XYZ file of C-alpha atoms in Angstrom:
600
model
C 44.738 96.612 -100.047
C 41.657 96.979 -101.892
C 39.332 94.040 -103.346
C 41.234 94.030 -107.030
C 44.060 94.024 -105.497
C 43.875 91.335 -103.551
C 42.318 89.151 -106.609
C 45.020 90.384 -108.400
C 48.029 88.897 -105.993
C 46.211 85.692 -105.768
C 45.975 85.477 -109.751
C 49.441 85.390 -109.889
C 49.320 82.086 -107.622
C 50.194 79.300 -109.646
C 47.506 77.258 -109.473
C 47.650 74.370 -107.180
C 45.163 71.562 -106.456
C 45.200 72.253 -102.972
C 44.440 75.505 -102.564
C 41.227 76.834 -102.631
C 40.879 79.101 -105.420
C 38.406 82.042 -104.520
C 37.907 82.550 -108.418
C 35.976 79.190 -108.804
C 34.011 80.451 -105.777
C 32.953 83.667 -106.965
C 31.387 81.807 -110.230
C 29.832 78.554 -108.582
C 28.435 79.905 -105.708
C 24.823 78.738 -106.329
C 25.775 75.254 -107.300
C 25.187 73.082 -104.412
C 26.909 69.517 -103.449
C 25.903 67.845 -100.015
C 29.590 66.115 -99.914
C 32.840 65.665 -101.570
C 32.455 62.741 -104.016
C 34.530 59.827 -103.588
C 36.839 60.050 -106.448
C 38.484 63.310 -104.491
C 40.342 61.537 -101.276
C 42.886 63.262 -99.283
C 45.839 64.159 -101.266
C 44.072 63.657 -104.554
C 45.393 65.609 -107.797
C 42.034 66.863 -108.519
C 41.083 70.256 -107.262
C 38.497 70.156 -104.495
C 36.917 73.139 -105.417
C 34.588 71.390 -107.979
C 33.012 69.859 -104.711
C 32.297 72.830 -102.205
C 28.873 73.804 -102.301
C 29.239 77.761 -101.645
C 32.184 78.831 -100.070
C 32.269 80.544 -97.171
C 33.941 83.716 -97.272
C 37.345 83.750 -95.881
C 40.498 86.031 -96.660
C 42.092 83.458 -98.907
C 46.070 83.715 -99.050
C 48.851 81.453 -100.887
C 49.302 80.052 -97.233
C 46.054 78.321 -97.348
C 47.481 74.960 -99.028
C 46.505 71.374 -97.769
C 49.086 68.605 -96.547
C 48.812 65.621 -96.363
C 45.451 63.571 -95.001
C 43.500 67.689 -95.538
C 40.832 68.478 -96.884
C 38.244 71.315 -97.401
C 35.385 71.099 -95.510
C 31.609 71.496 -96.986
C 29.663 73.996 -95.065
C 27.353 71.116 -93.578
C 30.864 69.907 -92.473
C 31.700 73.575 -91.250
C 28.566 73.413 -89.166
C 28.927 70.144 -87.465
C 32.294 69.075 -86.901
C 34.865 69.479 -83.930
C 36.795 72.635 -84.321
C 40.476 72.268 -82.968
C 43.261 73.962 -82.967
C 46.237 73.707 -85.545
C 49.424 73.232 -83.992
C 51.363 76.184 -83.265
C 54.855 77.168 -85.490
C 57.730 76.746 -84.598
C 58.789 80.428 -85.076
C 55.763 81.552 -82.813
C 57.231 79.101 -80.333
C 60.629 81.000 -81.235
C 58.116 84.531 -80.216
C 57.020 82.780 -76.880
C 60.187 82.168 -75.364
C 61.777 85.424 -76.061
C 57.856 86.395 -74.070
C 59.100 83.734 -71.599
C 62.761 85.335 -70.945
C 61.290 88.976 -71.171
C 58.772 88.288 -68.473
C 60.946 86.152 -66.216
C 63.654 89.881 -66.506
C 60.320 91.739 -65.765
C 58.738 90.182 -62.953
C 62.370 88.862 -61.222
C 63.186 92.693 -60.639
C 59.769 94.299 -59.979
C 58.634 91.548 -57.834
C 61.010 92.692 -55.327
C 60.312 96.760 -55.736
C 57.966 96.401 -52.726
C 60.619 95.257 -49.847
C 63.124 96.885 -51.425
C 61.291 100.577 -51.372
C 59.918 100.137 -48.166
C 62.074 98.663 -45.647
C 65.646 99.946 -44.907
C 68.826 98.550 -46.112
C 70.238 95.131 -44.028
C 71.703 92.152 -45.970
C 69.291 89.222 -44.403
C 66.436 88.826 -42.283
C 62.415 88.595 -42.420
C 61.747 91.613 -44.593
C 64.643 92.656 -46.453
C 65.388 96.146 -47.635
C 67.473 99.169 -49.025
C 65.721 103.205 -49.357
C 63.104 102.475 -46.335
C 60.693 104.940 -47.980
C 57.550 103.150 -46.529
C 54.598 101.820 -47.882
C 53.195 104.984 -49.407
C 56.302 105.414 -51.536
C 56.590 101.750 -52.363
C 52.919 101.800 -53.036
C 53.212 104.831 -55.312
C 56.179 104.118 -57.210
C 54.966 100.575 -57.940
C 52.080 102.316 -59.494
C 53.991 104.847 -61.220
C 55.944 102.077 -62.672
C 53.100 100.504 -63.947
C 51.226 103.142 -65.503
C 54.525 104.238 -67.189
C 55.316 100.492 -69.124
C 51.405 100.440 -69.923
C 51.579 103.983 -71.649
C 54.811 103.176 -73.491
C 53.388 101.042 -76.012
C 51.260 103.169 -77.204
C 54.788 105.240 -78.878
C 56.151 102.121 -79.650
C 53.143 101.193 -82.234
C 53.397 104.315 -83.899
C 57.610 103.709 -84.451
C 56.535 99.945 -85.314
C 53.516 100.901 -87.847
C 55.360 104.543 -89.520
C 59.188 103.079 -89.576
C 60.726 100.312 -88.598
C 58.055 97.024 -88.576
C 57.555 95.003 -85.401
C 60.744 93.019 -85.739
C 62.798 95.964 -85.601
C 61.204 97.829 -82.730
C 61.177 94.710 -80.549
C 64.870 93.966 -81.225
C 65.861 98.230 -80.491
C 63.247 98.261 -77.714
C 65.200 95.247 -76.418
C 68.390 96.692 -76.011
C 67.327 99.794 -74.348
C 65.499 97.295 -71.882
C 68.802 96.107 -70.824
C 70.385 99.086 -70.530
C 67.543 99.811 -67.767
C 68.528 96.068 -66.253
C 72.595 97.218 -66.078
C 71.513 100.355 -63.945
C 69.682 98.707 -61.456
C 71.551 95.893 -60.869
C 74.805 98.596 -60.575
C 72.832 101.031 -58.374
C 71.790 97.765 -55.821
C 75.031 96.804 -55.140
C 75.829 97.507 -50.924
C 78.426 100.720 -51.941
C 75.610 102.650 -53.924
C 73.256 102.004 -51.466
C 75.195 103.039 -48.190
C 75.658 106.418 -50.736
C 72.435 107.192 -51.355
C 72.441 105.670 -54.910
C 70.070 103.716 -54.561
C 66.517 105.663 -54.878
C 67.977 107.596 -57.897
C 68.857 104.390 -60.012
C 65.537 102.546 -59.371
C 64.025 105.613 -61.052
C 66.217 106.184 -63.756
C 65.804 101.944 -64.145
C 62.352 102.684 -63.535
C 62.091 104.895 -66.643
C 64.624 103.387 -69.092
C 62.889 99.458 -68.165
C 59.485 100.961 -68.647
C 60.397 102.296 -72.490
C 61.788 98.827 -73.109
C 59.075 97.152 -72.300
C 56.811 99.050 -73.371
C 58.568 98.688 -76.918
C 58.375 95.014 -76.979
C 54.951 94.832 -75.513
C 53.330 96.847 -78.307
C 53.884 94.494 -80.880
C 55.433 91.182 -79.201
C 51.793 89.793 -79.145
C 50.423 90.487 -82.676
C 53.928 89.275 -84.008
C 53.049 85.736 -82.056
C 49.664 85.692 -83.591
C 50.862 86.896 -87.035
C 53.009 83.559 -87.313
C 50.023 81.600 -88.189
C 48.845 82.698 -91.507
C 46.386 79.664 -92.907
C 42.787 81.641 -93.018
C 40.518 79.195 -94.114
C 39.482 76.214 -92.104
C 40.255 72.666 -93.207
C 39.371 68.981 -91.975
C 42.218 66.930 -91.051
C 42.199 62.949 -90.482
C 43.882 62.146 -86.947
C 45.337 58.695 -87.046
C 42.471 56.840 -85.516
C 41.125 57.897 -88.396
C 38.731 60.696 -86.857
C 38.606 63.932 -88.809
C 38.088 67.265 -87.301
C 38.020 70.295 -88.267
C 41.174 72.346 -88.122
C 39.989 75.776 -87.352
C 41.652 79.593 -87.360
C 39.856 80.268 -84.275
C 40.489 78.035 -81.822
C 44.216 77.787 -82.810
C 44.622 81.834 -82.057
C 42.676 81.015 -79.006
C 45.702 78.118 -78.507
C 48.568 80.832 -79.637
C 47.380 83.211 -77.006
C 46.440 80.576 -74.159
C 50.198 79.236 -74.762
C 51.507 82.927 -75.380
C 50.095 83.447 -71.508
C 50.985 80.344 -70.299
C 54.791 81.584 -71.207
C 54.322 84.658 -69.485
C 53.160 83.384 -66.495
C 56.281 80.162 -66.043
C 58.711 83.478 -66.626
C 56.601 85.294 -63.809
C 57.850 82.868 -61.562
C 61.401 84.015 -61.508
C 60.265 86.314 -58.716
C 60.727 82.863 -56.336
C 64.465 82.970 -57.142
C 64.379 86.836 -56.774
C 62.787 86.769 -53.713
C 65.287 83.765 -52.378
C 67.957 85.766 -53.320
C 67.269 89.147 -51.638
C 66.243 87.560 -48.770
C 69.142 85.149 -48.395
C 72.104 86.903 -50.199
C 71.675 90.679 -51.667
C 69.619 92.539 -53.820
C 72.522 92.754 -56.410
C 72.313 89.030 -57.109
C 68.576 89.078 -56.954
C 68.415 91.955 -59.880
C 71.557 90.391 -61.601
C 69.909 86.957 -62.224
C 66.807 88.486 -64.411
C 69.446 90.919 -66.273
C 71.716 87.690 -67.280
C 68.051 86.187 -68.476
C 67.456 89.167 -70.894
C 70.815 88.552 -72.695
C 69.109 85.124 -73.587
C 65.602 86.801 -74.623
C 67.363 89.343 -77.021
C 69.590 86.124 -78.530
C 66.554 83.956 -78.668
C 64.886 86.550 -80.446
C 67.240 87.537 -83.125
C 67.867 83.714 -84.055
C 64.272 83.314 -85.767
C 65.062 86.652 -87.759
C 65.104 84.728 -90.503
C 61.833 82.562 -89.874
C 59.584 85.621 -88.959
C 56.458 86.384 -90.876
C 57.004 90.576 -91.204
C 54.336 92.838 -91.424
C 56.162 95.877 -93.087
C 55.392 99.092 -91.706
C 52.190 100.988 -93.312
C 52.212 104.477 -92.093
C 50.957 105.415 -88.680
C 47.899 104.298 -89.078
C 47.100 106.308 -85.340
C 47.632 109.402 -86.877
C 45.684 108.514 -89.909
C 42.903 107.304 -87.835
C 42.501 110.498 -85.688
C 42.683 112.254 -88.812
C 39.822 110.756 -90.402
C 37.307 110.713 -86.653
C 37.862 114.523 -86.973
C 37.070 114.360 -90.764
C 34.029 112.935 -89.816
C 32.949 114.549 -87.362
C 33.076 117.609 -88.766
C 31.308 116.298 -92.269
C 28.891 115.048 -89.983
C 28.064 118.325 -88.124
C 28.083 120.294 -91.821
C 25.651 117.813 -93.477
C 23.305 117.985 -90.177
C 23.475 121.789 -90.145
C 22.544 122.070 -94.656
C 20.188 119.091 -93.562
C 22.085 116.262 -95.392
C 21.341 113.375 -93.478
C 22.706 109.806 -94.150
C 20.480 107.122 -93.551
C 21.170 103.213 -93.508
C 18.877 100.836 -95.119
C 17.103 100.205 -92.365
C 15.440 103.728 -92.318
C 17.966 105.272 -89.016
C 20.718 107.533 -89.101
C 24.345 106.863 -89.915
C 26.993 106.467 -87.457
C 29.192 109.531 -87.619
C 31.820 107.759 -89.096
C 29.806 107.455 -92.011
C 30.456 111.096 -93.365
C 34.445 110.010 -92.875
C 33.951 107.748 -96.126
C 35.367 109.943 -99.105
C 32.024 108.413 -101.079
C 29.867 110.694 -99.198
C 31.541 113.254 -99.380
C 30.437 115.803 -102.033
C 33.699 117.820 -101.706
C 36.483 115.876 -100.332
C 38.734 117.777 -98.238
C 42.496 117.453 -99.655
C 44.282 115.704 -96.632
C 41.719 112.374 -97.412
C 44.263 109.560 -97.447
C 41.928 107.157 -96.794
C 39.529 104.879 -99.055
C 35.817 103.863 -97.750
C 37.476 100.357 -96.522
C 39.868 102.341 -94.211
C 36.360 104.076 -92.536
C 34.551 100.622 -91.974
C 37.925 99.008 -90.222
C 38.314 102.036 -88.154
C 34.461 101.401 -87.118
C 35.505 97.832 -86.254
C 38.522 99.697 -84.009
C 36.094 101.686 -82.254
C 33.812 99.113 -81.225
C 36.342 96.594 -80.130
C 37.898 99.265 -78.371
C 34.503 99.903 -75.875
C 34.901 96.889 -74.245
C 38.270 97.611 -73.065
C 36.916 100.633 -71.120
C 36.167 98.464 -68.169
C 39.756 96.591 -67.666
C 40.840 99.879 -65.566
C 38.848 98.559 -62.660
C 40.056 94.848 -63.627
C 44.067 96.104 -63.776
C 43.431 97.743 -60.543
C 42.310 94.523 -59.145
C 45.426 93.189 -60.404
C 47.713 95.578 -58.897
C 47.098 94.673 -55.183
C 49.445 91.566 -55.538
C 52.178 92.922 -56.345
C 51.562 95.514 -53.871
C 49.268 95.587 -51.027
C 48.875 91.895 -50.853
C 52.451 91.711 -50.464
C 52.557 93.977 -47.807
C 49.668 91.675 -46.226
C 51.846 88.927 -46.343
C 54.355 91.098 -44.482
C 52.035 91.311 -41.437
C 51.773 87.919 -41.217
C 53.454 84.275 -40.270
C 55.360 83.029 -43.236
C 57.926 80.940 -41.886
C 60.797 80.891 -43.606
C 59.194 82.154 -46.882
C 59.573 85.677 -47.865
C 56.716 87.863 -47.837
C 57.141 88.830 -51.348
C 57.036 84.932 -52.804
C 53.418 84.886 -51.819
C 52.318 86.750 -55.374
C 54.186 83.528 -57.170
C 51.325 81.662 -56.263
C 49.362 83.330 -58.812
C 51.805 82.423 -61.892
C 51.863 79.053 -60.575
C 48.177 78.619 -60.977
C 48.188 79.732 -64.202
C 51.213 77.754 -65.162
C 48.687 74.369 -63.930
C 44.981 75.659 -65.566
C 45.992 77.138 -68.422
C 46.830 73.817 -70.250
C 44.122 72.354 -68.563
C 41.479 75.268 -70.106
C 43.509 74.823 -73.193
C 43.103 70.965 -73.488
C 40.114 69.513 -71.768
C 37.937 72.385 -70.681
C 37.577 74.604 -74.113
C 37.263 71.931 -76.313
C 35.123 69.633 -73.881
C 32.974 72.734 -74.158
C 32.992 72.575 -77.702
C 32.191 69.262 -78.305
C 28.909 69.958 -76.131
C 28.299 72.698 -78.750
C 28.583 75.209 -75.941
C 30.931 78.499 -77.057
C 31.477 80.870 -74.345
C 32.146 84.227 -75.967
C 34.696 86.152 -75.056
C 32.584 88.782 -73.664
C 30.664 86.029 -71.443
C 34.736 85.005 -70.821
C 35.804 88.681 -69.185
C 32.611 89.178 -67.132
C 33.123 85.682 -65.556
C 36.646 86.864 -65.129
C 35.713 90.368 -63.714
C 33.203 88.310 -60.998
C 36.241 86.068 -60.217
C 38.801 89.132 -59.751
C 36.006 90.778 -57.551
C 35.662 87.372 -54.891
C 39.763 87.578 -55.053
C 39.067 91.451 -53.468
C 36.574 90.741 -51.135
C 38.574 87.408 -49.811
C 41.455 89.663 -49.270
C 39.133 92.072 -47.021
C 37.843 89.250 -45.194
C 42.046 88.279 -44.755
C 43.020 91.994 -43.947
C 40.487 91.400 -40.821
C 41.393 88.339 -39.689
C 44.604 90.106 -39.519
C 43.979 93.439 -37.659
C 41.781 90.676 -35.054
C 45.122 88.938 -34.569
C 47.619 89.592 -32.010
C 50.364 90.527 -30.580
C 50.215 93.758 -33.071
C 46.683 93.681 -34.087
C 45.671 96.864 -36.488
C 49.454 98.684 -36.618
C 51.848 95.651 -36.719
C 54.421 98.106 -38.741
C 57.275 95.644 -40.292
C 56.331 93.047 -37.441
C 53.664 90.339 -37.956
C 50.886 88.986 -36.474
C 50.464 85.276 -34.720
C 47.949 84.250 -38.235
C 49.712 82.395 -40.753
C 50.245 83.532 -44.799
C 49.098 80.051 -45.997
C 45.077 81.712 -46.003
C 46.292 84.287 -48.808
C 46.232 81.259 -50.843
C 42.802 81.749 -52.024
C 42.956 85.208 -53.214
C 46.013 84.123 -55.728
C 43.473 81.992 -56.918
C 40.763 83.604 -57.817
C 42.898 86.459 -59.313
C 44.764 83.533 -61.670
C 41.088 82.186 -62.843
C 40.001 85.178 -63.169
C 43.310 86.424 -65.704
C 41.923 83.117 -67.708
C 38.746 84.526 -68.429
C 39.657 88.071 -68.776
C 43.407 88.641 -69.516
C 43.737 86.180 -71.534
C 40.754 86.854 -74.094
C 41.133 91.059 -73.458
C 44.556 89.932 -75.473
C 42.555 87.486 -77.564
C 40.184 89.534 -78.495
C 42.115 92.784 -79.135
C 44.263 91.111 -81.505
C 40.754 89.015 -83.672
C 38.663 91.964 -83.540
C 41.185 94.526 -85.120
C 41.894 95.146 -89.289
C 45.286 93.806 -90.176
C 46.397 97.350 -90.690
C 45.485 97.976 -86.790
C 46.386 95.018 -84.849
C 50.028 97.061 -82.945
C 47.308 99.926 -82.511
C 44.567 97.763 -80.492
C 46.758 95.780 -78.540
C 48.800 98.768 -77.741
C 45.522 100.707 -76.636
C 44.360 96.884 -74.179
C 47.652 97.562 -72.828
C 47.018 101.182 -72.125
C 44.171 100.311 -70.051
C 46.694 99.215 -67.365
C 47.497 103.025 -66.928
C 43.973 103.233 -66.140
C 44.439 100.895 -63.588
C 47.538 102.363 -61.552
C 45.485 105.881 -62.090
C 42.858 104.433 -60.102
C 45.554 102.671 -57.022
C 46.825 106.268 -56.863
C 43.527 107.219 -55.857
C 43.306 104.491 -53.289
C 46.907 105.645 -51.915
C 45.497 107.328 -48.832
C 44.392 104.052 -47.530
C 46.940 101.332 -48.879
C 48.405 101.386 -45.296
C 47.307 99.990 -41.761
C 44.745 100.409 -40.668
C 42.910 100.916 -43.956
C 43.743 98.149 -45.604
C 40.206 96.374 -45.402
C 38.631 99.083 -46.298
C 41.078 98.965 -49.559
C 39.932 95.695 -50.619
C 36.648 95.957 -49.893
C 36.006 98.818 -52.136
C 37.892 97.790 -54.609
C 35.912 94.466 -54.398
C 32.432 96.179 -54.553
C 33.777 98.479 -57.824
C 34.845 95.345 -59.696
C 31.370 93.555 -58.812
C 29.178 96.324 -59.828
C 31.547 97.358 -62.797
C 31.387 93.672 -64.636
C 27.269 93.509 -64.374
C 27.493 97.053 -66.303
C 29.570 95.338 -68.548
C 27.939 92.980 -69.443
C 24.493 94.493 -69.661
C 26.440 97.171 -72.316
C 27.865 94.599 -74.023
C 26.623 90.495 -74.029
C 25.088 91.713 -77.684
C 28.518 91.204 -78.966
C 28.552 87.895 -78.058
C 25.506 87.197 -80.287
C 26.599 89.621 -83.292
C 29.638 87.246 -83.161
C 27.983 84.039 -83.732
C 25.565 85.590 -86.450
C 28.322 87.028 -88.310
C 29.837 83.487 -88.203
C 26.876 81.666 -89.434
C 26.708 84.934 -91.854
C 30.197 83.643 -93.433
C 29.379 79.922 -93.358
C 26.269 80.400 -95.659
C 27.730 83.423 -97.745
């Protein structure tokens, strides 16, 4: 939507008292006020604008209308008071439990893919089983697994952006998702396994689970976000009469903190999973997260109504790659007849500059696109560099649901199966994510210290790194242990499970630095007409990762394993210092393009 557009839709607003009227602030913008007089109090049937000094320049929509005990803020105001977070909808709440049930489905049947690949088939005991393929087959499908629901979404976007909207695609992706759940839970039973059925329906579940998710991952996050539409920050009196300053920020911050909070409560469904192959059958154990998607999909379809829908645009992928090629190849032309843009600062253009139909003398005829289209692609582009590093991060990720699990295998547990171990990490998260969300973040704030979310994912990279290296130093404690020592097969070793604790933690702090704002920041740094597109692309970075534990196949198995860790350790360590040196600039370009909008 172009700029008279826009002006054009808001026009049509009838004019309320309460909402900020960007009209008034395109004419008054040199007038200057230090505060809003006294004869404008909260809920007054004057219009506030007559007291802003100049307006910062937000995307103003109809949704930007004050309640009771609100006010704008004046840009001193802006500057100095406590940003907080709004509280979140109720239909993004609606959003967060369907994340919940989808996640608890998820993680209650892959959580159990490890013992149930590798060991062979008996109803109870200390490592419970069905194809007994090993650990280099349960390594490597676990990773093919994950690379293939981290390159679905990238399909999905395209169906959600060119036809059917995000509702739509979530609600069809859905259904095939349980159709994935029916076939492994059928193919698990004792009768398909004693027949061989058992390999050949975790793949075909494999493949048809993988689609779903992929479906509903694409756009399941920027639908969340989407739900909160005010732009424009506001003060709002608390009842001890404190006012603070309501801002757009901090409450996506909140949406996705909450969003991943959700995630992580539904994560723990691989307890009962793991209880239930260990104590009854793996047909119970995959039936129990199927049952739970039959709640996601109703949750889900009861907000239908509620839901803030982004209709579909076009695929804007296809448009995009459409318009890098244009430019590149305007760009090569224009150097070759020695036509070369410059910026006002004396340097050459980006690239993308000769995409913009304005400088081109002789558009070509498939230019769809307006100059606007060019500069939020350039805004894609950059976000997208910093997710070139989460490969190494994802792989880091990976080893508990695989090799750390099999560490766990090797060692003491008690009466705990091996596979409960990787709950630890959800149950972390599930204690410091409200804690981040409540005390830390904002105490942080009210010390007027903002840690950017580039700052955020290297802190997180350095935490997933110790997490790798204190699972190397575990691995050897392991091997040094007897009776089995370096080759303790599906046996274990006199050294109890309880020291893996660590390692879950550092992984779960580290997902709160890195995870949590890769999400955050895919979904504040991308045009409206993009958001599916970015996220879709973060999530793709997870096929990155299981690329990279293919690699590391050859020694995911004893007695190799510390040499696993350790490497993968090291990688991580040196990887986030790179990233950071390429990119703790954005951090700074943030904050001045902040203070740019507060004094515009």
């Amino acid at each position: 939507m172009d700029m008279s557009d826009r002006n054009r839709r808001l026009s049509e607003i009838p004019h309320d008292p309460t909402v900020y009227q960007p009209s008034y602030a395109a004419s008054h913008a040199n007038e200057a006020s230090s505060e809003f007089p006294p004869e404008y109090p909260y809920g007054s049937s004057k219009s506030v604008d007559d007291s802003l000094e100049k307006p910062t320049a937000y995307e103003v929509t109809e949704h930007d209308v004050l309640g009771e005990n609100e006010r704008w803020p004046t840009p001193e105001e802006e500057r100095t008071l406590l940003r907080v977070a709004d509280r979140v909808p109720v239909k993004a709440f609606l959003i967060i439990v369907t994340e919940f049930c989808e996640r608890f489905t998820y993680y209650g049947v892959s959580g159990i893919f490890q013992n149930y690949i590798q060991n062979g088939y008996k109803v109870s005991g200390s490592n419970p089983g069905a194809i007994n393929g090993g650990k280099h087959m349960a390594t490597g499908l676990g990773n093919f697994f994950q690379f293939w629901c981290y390159i679905t979404p990238i399909f999905a976007a395209i169906i959600a952006d060119q036809w059917w909207g995000k509702y739509k695609t979530i609600l069809v992706f859905a259904v095939i998702y349980m159709v994935g759940d029916l076939v492994l839970t059928l193919t698990s039973i004792p009768a398909s396994i004693r027949h061989g059925g058992a390999l050949p329906g975790l793949v075909i579940s494999m493949i048809i689970i993988g689609l779903g998710t992929g479906g509903i991952k694409a756009n399941v996050s920027p639908m969340v976000a989407e739900q909160y539409q005010r732009q424009r920050p506001f003060i709002r009196k608390l009842k001890n009469g404190k006012e603070v300053l309501v801002d757009r920020g901090a409450t996506i911050q909140s949406i996705f903190n909450w969003f991943y909070w959700a995630i992580n409560v539904g994560g723990l469904s691989a307890i009962a999973t793991s209880e239930l192959e260990h104590n009854v059958d793996f047909w119970p154990a995959y039936l129990l997260p199927t049952l739970m998607f039959v709640v996601c999909i109703l949750v889900f379809w009861f907000g239908r109504n509620s839901y803030v829908r982004t209709p579909p645009t076009g695929s804007i992928l296809l448009k995009a790659i459409k318009c890098m090629s244009t430019g590149f190849k305007q760009a090569r032309k224009s150097k070759k007849a020695g036509n070369v843009l410059m910026t006002d600062e004396g340097k050459k253009s980006n690239w993308m500059e000769y995409a913009k139909p304005s400088n081109m003398v002789d558009p070509p005829a498939n230019v769809t696109w307006n100059d606007t289209f060019v500069d939020e692609l350039k805004r894609t582009l950059k976000a997208c560099k910093v997710f070139l590093f989460f490969p190494i991060y994802w792989l880091c990720y990976g080893q508990i649901t695989n090799n750390l699990v099999a560490q766990a295998g090797e060692m003491n547990t008690g009466s705990v199966p091996n596979d409960i171990m990787q709950n630890i990490d959800p149950l972390f998260l599930i204690v410091f994510i409200p804690i981040f969300d409540k005390l830390i973040y904002p105490g942080l704030r009210r010390c007027g210290i903002i840690i950017g979310p580039v700052t955020r994912i290297f802190i997180g990279f350095i935490l997933a790194a110790i997490a790798m290296a204190y699972a190397a130093i575990v691995q050897r404690l392991v091997y040094n242990a007897g009776p089995y020592y370096d080759n303790p097969g599906s046996n274990h070793n006199d050294i109890s499970a309880a020291i893996q604790i660590p390692a879950y933690a550092f992984v779960a702090w580290s997902e709160i630095f890195a995870s949590i704002t890769g999400l955050e920041y895919a979904y504040t740094k991308a045009p409206n007409s993009m958001k599916s597109i970015v996220m879709s692309i973060f999530l793709f970075t997870n096929c990155g990762g299981a690329i990279l534990a293919f690699c590391f196949n050859s020694i995911t198995s004893d007695p190799h394993l510390v040499e696993n860790f350790a490497i993968v350790s090291g990688l991580m360590g040196g990887f986030a210092f790179l990233f950071y040196a390429c990119f703790f600039k954005y951090d700074h370009q943030s904050r001045q393009e902040e203070e740019e909008q507060r004094s515009s």
